[in-house]
CSV table of C-alpha atoms in Angstrom, one decimal:
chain,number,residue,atom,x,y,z
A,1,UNK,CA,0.0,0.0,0.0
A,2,UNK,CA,1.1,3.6,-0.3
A,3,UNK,CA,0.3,6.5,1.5
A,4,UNK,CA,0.1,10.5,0.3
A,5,UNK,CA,-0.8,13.3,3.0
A,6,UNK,CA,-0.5,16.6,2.7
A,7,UNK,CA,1.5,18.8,5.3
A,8,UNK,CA,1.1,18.7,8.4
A,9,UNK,CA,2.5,15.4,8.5
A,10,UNK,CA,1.7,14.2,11.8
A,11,UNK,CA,-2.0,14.1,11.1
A,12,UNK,CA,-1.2,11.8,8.7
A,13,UNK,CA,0.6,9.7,11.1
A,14,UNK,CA,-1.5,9.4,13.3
A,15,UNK,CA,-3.8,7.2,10.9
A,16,UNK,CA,-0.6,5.0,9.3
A,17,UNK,CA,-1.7,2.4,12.3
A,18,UNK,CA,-5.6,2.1,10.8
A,19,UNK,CA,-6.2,-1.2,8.9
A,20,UNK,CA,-6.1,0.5,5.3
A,21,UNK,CA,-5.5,-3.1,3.8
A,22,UNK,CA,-9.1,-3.8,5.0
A,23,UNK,CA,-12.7,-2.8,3.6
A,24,UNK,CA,-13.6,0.3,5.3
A,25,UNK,CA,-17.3,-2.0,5.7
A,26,UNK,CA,-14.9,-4.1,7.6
A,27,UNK,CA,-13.4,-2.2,9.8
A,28,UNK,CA,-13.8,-2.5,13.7
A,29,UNK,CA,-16.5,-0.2,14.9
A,30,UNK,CA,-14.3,0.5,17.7
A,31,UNK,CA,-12.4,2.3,15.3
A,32,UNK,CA,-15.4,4.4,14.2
A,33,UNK,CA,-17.6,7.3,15.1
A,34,UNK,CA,-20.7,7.8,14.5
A,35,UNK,CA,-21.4,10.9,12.9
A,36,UNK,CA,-25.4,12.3,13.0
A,37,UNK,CA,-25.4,14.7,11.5
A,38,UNK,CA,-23.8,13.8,8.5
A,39,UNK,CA,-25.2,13.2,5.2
A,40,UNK,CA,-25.8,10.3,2.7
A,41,UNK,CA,-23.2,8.8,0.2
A,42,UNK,CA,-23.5,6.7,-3.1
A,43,UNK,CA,-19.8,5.3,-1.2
A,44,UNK,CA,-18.6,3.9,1.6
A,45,UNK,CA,-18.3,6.6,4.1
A,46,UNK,CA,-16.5,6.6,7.7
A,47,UNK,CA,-15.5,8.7,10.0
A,48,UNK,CA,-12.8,8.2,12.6
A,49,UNK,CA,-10.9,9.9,15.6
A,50,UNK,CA,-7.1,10.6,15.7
A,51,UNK,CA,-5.4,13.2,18.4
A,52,UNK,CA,-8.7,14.6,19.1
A,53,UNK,CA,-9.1,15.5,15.6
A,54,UNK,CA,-12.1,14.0,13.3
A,55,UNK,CA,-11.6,12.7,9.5
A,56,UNK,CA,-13.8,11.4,6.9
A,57,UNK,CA,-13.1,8.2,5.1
A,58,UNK,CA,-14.1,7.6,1.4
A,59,UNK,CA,-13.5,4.6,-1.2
A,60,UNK,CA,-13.3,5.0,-4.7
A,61,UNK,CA,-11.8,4.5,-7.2
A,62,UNK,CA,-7.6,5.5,-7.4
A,63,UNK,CA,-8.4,7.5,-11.1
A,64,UNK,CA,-11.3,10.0,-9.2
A,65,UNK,CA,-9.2,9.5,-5.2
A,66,UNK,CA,-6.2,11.4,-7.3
A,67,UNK,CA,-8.1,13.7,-9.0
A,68,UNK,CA,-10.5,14.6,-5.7
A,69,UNK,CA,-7.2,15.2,-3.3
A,70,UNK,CA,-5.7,17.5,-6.1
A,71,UNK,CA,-8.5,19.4,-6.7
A,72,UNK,CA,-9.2,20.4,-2.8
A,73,UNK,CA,-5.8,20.8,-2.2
A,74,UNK,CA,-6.0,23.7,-4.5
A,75,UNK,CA,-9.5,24.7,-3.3
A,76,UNK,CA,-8.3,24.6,0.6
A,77,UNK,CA,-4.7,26.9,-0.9
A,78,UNK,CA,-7.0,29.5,-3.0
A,79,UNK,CA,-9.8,29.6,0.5
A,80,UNK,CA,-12.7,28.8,-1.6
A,81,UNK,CA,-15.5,26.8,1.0
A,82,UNK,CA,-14.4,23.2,0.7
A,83,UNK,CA,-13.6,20.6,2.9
A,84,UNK,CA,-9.8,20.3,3.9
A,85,UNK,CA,-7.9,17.4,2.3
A,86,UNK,CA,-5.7,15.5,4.1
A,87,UNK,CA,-4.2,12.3,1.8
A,88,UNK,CA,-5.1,9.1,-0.1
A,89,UNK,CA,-4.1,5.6,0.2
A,90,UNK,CA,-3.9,3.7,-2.8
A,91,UNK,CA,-2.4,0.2,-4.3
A,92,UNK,CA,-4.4,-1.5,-1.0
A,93,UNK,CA,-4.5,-5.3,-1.4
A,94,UNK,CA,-7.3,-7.3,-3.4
A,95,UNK,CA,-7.8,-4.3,-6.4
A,96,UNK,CA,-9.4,-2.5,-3.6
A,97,UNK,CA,-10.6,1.3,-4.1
A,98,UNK,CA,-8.3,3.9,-2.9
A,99,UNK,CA,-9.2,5.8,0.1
A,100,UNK,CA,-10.0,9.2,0.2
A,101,UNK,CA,-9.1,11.1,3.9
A,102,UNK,CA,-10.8,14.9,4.4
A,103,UNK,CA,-11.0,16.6,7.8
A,104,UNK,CA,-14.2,17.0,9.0
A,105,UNK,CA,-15.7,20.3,9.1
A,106,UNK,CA,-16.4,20.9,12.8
A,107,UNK,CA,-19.8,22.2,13.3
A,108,UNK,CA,-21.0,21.4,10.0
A,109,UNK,CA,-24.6,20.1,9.3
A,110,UNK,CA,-26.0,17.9,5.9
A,111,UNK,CA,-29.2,19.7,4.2
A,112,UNK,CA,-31.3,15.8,5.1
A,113,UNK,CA,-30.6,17.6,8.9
A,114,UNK,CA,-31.6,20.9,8.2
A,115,UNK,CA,-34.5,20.0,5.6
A,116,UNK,CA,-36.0,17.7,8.2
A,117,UNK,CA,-35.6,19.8,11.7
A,118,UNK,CA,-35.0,23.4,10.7
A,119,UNK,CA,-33.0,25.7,13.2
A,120,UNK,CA,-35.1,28.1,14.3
A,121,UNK,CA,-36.3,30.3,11.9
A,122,UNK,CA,-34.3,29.4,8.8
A,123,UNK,CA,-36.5,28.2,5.9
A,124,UNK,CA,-35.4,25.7,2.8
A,125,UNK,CA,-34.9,29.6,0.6
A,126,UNK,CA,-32.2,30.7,3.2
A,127,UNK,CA,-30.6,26.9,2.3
A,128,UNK,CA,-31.0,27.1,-1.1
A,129,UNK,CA,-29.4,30.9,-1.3
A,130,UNK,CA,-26.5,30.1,0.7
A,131,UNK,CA,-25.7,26.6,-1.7
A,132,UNK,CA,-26.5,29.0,-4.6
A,133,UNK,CA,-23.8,31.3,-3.6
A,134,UNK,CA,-21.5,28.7,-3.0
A,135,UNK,CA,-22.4,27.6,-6.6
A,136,UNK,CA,-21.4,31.1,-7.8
A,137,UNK,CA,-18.4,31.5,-6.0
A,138,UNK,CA,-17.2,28.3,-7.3
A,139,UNK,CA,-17.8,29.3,-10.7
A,140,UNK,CA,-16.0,32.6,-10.7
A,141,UNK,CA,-13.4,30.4,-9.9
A,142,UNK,CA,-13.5,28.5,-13.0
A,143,UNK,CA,-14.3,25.3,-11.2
A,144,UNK,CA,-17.8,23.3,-13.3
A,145,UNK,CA,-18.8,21.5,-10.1
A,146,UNK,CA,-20.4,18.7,-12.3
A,147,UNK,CA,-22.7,17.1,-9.4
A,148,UNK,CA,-23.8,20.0,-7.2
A,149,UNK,CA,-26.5,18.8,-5.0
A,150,UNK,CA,-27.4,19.2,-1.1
A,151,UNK,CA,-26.1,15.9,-0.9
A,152,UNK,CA,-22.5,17.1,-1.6
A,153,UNK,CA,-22.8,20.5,0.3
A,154,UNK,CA,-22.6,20.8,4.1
A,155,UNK,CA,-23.6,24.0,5.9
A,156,UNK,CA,-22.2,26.1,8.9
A,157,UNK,CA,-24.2,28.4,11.3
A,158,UNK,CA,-22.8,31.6,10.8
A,159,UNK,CA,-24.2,34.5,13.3
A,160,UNK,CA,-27.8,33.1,12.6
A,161,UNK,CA,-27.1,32.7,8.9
A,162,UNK,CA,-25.8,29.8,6.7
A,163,UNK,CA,-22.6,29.1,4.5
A,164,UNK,CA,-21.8,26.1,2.5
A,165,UNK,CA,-18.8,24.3,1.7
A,166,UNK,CA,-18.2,22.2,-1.3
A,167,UNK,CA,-17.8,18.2,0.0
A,168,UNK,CA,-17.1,15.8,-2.8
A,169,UNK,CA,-15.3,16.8,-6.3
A,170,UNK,CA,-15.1,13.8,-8.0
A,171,UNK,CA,-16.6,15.0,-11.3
A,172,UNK,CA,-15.6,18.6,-10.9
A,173,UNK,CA,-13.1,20.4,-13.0
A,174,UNK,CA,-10.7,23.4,-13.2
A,175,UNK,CA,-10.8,25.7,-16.0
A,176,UNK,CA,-9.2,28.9,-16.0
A,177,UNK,CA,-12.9,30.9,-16.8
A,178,UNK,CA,-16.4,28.7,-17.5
A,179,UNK,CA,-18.6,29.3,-20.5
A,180,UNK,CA,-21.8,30.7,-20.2
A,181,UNK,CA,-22.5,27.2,-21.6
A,182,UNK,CA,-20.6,25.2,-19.1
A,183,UNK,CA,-22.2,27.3,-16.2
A,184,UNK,CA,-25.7,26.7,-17.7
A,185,UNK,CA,-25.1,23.0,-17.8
A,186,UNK,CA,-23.9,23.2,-14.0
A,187,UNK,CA,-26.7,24.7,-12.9
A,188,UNK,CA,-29.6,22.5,-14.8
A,189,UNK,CA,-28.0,19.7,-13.0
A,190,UNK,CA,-28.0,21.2,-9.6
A,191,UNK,CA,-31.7,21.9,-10.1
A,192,UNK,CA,-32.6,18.3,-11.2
A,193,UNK,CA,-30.6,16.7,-8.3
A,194,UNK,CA,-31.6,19.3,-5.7
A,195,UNK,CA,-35.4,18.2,-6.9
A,196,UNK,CA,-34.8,14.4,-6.7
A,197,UNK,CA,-33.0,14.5,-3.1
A,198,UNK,CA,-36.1,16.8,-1.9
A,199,UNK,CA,-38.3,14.0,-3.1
A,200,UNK,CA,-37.1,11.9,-1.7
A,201,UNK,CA,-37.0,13.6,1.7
A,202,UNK,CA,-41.3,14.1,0.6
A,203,UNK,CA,-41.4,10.5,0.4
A,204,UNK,CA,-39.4,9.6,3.8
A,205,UNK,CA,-41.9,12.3,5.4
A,206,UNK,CA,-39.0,14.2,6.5
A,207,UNK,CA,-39.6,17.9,4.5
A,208,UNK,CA,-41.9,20.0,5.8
A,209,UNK,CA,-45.5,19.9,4.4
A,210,UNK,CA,-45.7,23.6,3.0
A,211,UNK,CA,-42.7,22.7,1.1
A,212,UNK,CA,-43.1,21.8,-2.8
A,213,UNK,CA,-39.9,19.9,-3.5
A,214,UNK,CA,-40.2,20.7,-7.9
A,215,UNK,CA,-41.0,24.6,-6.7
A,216,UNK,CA,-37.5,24.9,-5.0
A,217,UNK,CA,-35.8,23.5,-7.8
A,218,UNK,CA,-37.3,25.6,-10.2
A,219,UNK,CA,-36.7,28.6,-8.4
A,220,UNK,CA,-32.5,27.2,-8.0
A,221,UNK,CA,-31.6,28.6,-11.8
A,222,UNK,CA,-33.6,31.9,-10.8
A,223,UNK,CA,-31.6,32.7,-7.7
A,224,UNK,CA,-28.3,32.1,-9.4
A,225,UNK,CA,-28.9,34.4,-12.6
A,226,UNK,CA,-30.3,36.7,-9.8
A,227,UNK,CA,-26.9,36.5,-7.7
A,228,UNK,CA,-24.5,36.0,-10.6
A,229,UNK,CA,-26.0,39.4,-12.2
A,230,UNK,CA,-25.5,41.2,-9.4
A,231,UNK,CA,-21.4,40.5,-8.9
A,232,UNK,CA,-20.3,40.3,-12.4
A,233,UNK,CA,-22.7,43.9,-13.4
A,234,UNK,CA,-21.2,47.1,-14.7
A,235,UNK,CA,-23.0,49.8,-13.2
A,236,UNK,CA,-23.1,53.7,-15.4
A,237,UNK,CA,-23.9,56.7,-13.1
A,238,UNK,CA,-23.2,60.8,-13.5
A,239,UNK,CA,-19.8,61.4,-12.5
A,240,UNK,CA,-21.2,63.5,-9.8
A,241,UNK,CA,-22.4,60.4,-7.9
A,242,UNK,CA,-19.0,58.6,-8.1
A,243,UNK,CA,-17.7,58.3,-4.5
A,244,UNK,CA,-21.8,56.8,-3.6
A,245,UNK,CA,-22.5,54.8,-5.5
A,246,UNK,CA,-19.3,53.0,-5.8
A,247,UNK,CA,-19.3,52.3,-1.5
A,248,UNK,CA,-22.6,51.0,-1.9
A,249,UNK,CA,-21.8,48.6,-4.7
A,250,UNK,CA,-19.0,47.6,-2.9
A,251,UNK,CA,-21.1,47.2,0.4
A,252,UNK,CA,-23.5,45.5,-1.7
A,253,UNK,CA,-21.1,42.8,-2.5
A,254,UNK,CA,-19.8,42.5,1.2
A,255,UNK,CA,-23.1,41.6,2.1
A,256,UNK,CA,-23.9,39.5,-0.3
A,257,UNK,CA,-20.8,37.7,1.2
A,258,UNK,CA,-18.1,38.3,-1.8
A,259,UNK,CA,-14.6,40.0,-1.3
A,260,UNK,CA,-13.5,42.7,-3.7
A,261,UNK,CA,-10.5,42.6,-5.6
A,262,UNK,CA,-9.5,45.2,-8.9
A,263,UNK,CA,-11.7,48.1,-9.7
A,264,UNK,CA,-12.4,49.6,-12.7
A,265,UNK,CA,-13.8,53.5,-13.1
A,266,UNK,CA,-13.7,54.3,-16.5
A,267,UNK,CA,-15.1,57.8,-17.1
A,268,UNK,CA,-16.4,59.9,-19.9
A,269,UNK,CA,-16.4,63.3,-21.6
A,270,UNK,CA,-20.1,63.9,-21.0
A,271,UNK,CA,-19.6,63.4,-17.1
A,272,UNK,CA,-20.8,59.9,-17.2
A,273,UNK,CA,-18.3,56.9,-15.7
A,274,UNK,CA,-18.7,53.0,-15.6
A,275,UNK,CA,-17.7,50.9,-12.5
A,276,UNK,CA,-16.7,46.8,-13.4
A,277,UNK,CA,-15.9,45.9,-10.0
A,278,UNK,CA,-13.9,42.1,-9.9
A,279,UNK,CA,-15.1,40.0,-7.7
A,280,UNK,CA,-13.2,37.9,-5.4
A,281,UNK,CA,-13.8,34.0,-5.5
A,282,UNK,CA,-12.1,33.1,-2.5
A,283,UNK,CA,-14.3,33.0,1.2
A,284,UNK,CA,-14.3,36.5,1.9
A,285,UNK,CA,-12.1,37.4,5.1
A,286,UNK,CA,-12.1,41.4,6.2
A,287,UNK,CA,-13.6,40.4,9.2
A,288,UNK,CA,-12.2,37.2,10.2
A,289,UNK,CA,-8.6,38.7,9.4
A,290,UNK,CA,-9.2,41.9,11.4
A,291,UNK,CA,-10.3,40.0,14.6
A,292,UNK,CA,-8.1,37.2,14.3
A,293,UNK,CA,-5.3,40.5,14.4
A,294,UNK,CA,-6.6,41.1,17.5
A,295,UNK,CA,-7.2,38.5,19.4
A,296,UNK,CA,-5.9,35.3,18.0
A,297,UNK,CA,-9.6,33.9,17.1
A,298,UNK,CA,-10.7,31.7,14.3
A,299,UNK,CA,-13.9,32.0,13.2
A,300,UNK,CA,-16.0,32.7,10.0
A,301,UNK,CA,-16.8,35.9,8.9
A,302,UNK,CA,-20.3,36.9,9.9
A,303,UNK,CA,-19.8,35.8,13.7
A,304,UNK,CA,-16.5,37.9,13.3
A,305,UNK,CA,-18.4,41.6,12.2
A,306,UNK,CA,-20.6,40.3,15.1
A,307,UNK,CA,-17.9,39.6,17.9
A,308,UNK,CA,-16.2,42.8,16.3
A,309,UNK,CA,-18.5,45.1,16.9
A,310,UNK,CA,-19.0,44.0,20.7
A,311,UNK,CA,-14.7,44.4,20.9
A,312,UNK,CA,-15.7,48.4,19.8
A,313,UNK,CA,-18.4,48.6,22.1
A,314,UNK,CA,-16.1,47.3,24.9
A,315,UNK,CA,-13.1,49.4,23.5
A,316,UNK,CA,-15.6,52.6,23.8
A,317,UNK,CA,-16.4,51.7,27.4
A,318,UNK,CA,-13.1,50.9,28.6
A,319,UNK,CA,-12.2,54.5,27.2
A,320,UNK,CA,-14.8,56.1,29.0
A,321,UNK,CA,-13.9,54.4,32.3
A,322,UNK,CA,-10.5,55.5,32.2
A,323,UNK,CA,-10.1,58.7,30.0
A,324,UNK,CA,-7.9,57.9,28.3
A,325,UNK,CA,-7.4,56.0,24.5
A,326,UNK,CA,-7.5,52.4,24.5
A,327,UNK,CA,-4.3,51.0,21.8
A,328,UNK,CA,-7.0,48.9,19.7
A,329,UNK,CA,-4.3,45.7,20.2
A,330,UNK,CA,-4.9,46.0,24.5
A,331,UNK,CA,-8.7,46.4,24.2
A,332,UNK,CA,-8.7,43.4,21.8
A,333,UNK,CA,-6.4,41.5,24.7
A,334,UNK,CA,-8.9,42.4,27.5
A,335,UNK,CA,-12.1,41.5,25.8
A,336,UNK,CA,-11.0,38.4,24.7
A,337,UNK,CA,-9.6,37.9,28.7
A,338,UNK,CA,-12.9,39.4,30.2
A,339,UNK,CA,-15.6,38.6,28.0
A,340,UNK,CA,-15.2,36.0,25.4
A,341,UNK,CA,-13.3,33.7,27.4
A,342,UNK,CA,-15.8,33.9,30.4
A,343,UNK,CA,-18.5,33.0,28.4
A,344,UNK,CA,-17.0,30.1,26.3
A,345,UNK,CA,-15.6,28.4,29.3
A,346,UNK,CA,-19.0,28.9,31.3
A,347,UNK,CA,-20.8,26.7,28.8
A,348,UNK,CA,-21.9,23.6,30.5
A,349,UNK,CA,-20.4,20.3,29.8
A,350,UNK,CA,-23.4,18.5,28.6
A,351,UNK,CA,-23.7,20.9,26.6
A,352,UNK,CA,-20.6,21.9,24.9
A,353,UNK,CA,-19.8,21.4,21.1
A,354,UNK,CA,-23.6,21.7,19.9
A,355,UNK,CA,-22.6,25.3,18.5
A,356,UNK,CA,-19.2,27.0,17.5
A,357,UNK,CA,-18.1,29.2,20.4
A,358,UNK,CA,-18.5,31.8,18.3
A,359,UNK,CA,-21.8,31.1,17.4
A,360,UNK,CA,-23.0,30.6,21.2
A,361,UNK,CA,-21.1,34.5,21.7
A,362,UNK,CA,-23.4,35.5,19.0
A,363,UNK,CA,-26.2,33.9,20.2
A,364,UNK,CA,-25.6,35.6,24.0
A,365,UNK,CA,-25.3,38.8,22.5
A,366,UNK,CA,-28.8,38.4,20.9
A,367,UNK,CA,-30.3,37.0,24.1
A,368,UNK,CA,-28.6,40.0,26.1
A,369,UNK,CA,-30.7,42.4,23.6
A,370,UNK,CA,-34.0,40.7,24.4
A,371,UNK,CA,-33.6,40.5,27.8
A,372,UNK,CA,-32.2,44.1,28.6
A,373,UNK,CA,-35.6,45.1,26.1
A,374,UNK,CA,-38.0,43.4,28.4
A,375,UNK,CA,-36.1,44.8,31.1
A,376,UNK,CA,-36.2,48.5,30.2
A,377,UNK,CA,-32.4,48.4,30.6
A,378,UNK,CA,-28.8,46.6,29.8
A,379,UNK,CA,-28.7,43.0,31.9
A,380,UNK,CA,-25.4,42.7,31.2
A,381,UNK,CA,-23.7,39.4,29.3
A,382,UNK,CA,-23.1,37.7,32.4
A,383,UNK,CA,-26.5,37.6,33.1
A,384,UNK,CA,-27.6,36.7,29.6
A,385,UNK,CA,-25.1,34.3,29.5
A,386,UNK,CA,-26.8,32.2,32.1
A,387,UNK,CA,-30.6,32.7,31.1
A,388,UNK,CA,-29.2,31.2,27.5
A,389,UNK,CA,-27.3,28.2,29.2
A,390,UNK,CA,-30.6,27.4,30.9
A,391,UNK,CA,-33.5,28.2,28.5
A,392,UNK,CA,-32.0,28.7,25.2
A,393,UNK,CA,-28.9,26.3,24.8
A,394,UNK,CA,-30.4,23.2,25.7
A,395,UNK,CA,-33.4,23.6,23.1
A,396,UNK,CA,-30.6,23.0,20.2
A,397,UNK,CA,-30.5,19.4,19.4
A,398,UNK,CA,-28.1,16.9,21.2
A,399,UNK,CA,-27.2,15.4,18.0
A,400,UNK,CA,-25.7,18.4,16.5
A,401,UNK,CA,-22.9,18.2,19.4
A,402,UNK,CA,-19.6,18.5,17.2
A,403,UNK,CA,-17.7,14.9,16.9
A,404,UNK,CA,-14.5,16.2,18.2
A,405,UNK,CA,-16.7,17.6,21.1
A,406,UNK,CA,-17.8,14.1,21.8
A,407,UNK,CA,-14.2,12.4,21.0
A,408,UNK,CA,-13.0,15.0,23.8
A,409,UNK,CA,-15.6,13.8,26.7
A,410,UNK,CA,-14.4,10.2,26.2
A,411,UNK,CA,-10.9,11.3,26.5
């Protein structure tokens, strides 16, 4: 047998003692997690634990385990929203498929989860924008997916919202731009698979009833034109208008969850000017990279505005209790000491690993505004903190408890 991971090397090394040279149907289930959360495979599928860290095990065959683990590889270097690739083993005894070995995306749910038992108020259109814009981001990247589908897409809470990362990329393929032929194609396939796997969800009696599985795959092509419209558009406006309306094009695009790269004004003798604006395909970052500067967290980028704009609140406070300016660098030190960390570490054991950290600050700071509401005044987080641990945190669903979450309480 051989064996090819990709840096760091001792995550690979910790799963040289697995029995490769096995069936993964045949492997010891004490060598298994259960995952439930996940989604459904047309391969064998497992999931294992190594140093406290989760991965995802896939046969098939050598030709697509190759062309899979050198495609993500790329995806994971250029931060477009895929799973992390860690290596293959291939030339396993008996003409046995290769195995394919990603990292498990922590926190990460499959749309037969979210389709069946929503998360509080997010509907199947909220899933089916977030996959779309994955679909558009991937395609500014020049990547034809080739078998987009819920099945293959896993999705991450986000501040309250979604965001989807690309799972399997066996029949995908790079090009350095896509045709408005190839994109076309791409998306009439997403629509008849995303119709087939909601379906079959209707026929499981696991979708909603006011959910018409043929009217959310019609409306698939729709949103995509709709979104891939809006980032690739030249906009013309009066020259007088300039500075406007190119912040809220560019705002437009931030919200719409898409980085900004080159920009193009090209102006005109009559006092007219055209703005192409290029879009970035990688997972956009401002926000993540700006807190992560301060305080050494990793998280995605909606929860990071979020947790941001409580590190400026906190900054402004801390000014005004001492008079005096607050280097941004100390303030980001202190919040993170005296009121991100407090919180994260007060969540109660049976209950840790059901949301991102993040996510659970997020959720706090929602609470918090409720409560002080109802109150007629601020209630502070620590407060908050605990009415969420006892009426809000425990409603979330024990089976969305993050597998490395339940790897660590064994340990």
């Amino acid at each position: 047998m051989r064996y090819l991971f990709r840096p760091p090397a001792t995550d690979g090394a910790g799963l040289l003692s697995l029995p490769f040279h096995l069936p993964l149907e045949e492997w010891d289930p004490e060598l298994l997690l259960e995952v439930p959360q996940r989604g459904i495979s047309r391969h064998v599928v497992r999931f294992t634990a190594q140093g406290g860290h989760v991965y995802a095990l896939k046969e098939i065959p050598e030709r697509l385990a190759r062309h899979e683990y050198a495609l993500l590889g790329r995806f994971e270097e250029e931060g477009l929203p895929s799973v992390s690739v860690l290596g293959i083993c291939v030339d396993r005894p008996d003409d046995q498929d290769a195995v394919l070995v990603t990292r498990y995306l922590e926190y990460s749910m499959s749309y037969r989860y979210l389709f069946s038992r929503p998360h509080g108020e997010h509907s199947e259109e909220q899933l089916l924008d977030t996959m779309v814009v994955l679909l558009v981001r991937l395609h500014l990247a020049g990547v034809f997916w080739g078998d987009c589908s819920l099945s293959n897409t896993l999705f991450r809470l986000d501040a309250g919202a979604f965001t989807a990362h690309l799972v399997d990329a066996e029949t995908s393929e790079r090009h350095p731009q896509l045709s408005p032929g190839q994109r076309r194609y791409d998306v009439d396939l997403a629509r008849e698979r995303v119709g087939a796997e909601l379906l079959d969800l209707q026929a499981g009696s696991l979708l909603p009833s006011h959910v018409d599985p043929i009217e959310v795959a019609d409306s698939l092509p729709v949103r995509y034109e709709a979104l891939w419209e809006e980032v690739n558009r030249e906009e013309v406006f009066a020259l007088a208008e300039q500075r406007q309306r190119v912040a809220e094009r560019l705002q437009r695009l931030n919200d719409l969850g898409f980085d900004v790269g080159e920009i193009e004004l090209v102006t005109d003798p009559e006092g007219g000017a055209r703005l192409r604006v290029e879009t970035r395909v990688s997972e956009p970052g401002q926000n993540r990279r700006e807190l992560f500067r301060l305080t050494g967290l990793e998280v995605q980028e909606r929860q990071a505005r979020r947790l941001l704009n409580d590190l400026r609140a906190y900054r402004a406070t801390l000014e005004q209790q001492t008079g005096a300016p607050a280097p941004e660098t100390v303030a980001g030190y202190r919040w993170l000491a005296e009121s991100y960390q407090p919180v994260v570490e007060a969540i109660p054991p049976d209950l840790a690993g059901r949301l991102a950290p993040a996510e659970v600050f997020h959720e706090i700071l929602e609470h918090r505004w409720f409560l002080s509401e109802k109150a007629g005044h601020d209630v502070g987080t620590t407060r908050a903190a605990r009415s969420y641990f006892d009426t809000v945190l425990p409603r979330t669903p024990k089976e969305l408890t993050t597998p490395s979450a339940i790897v660590g309480s064994r340990d």
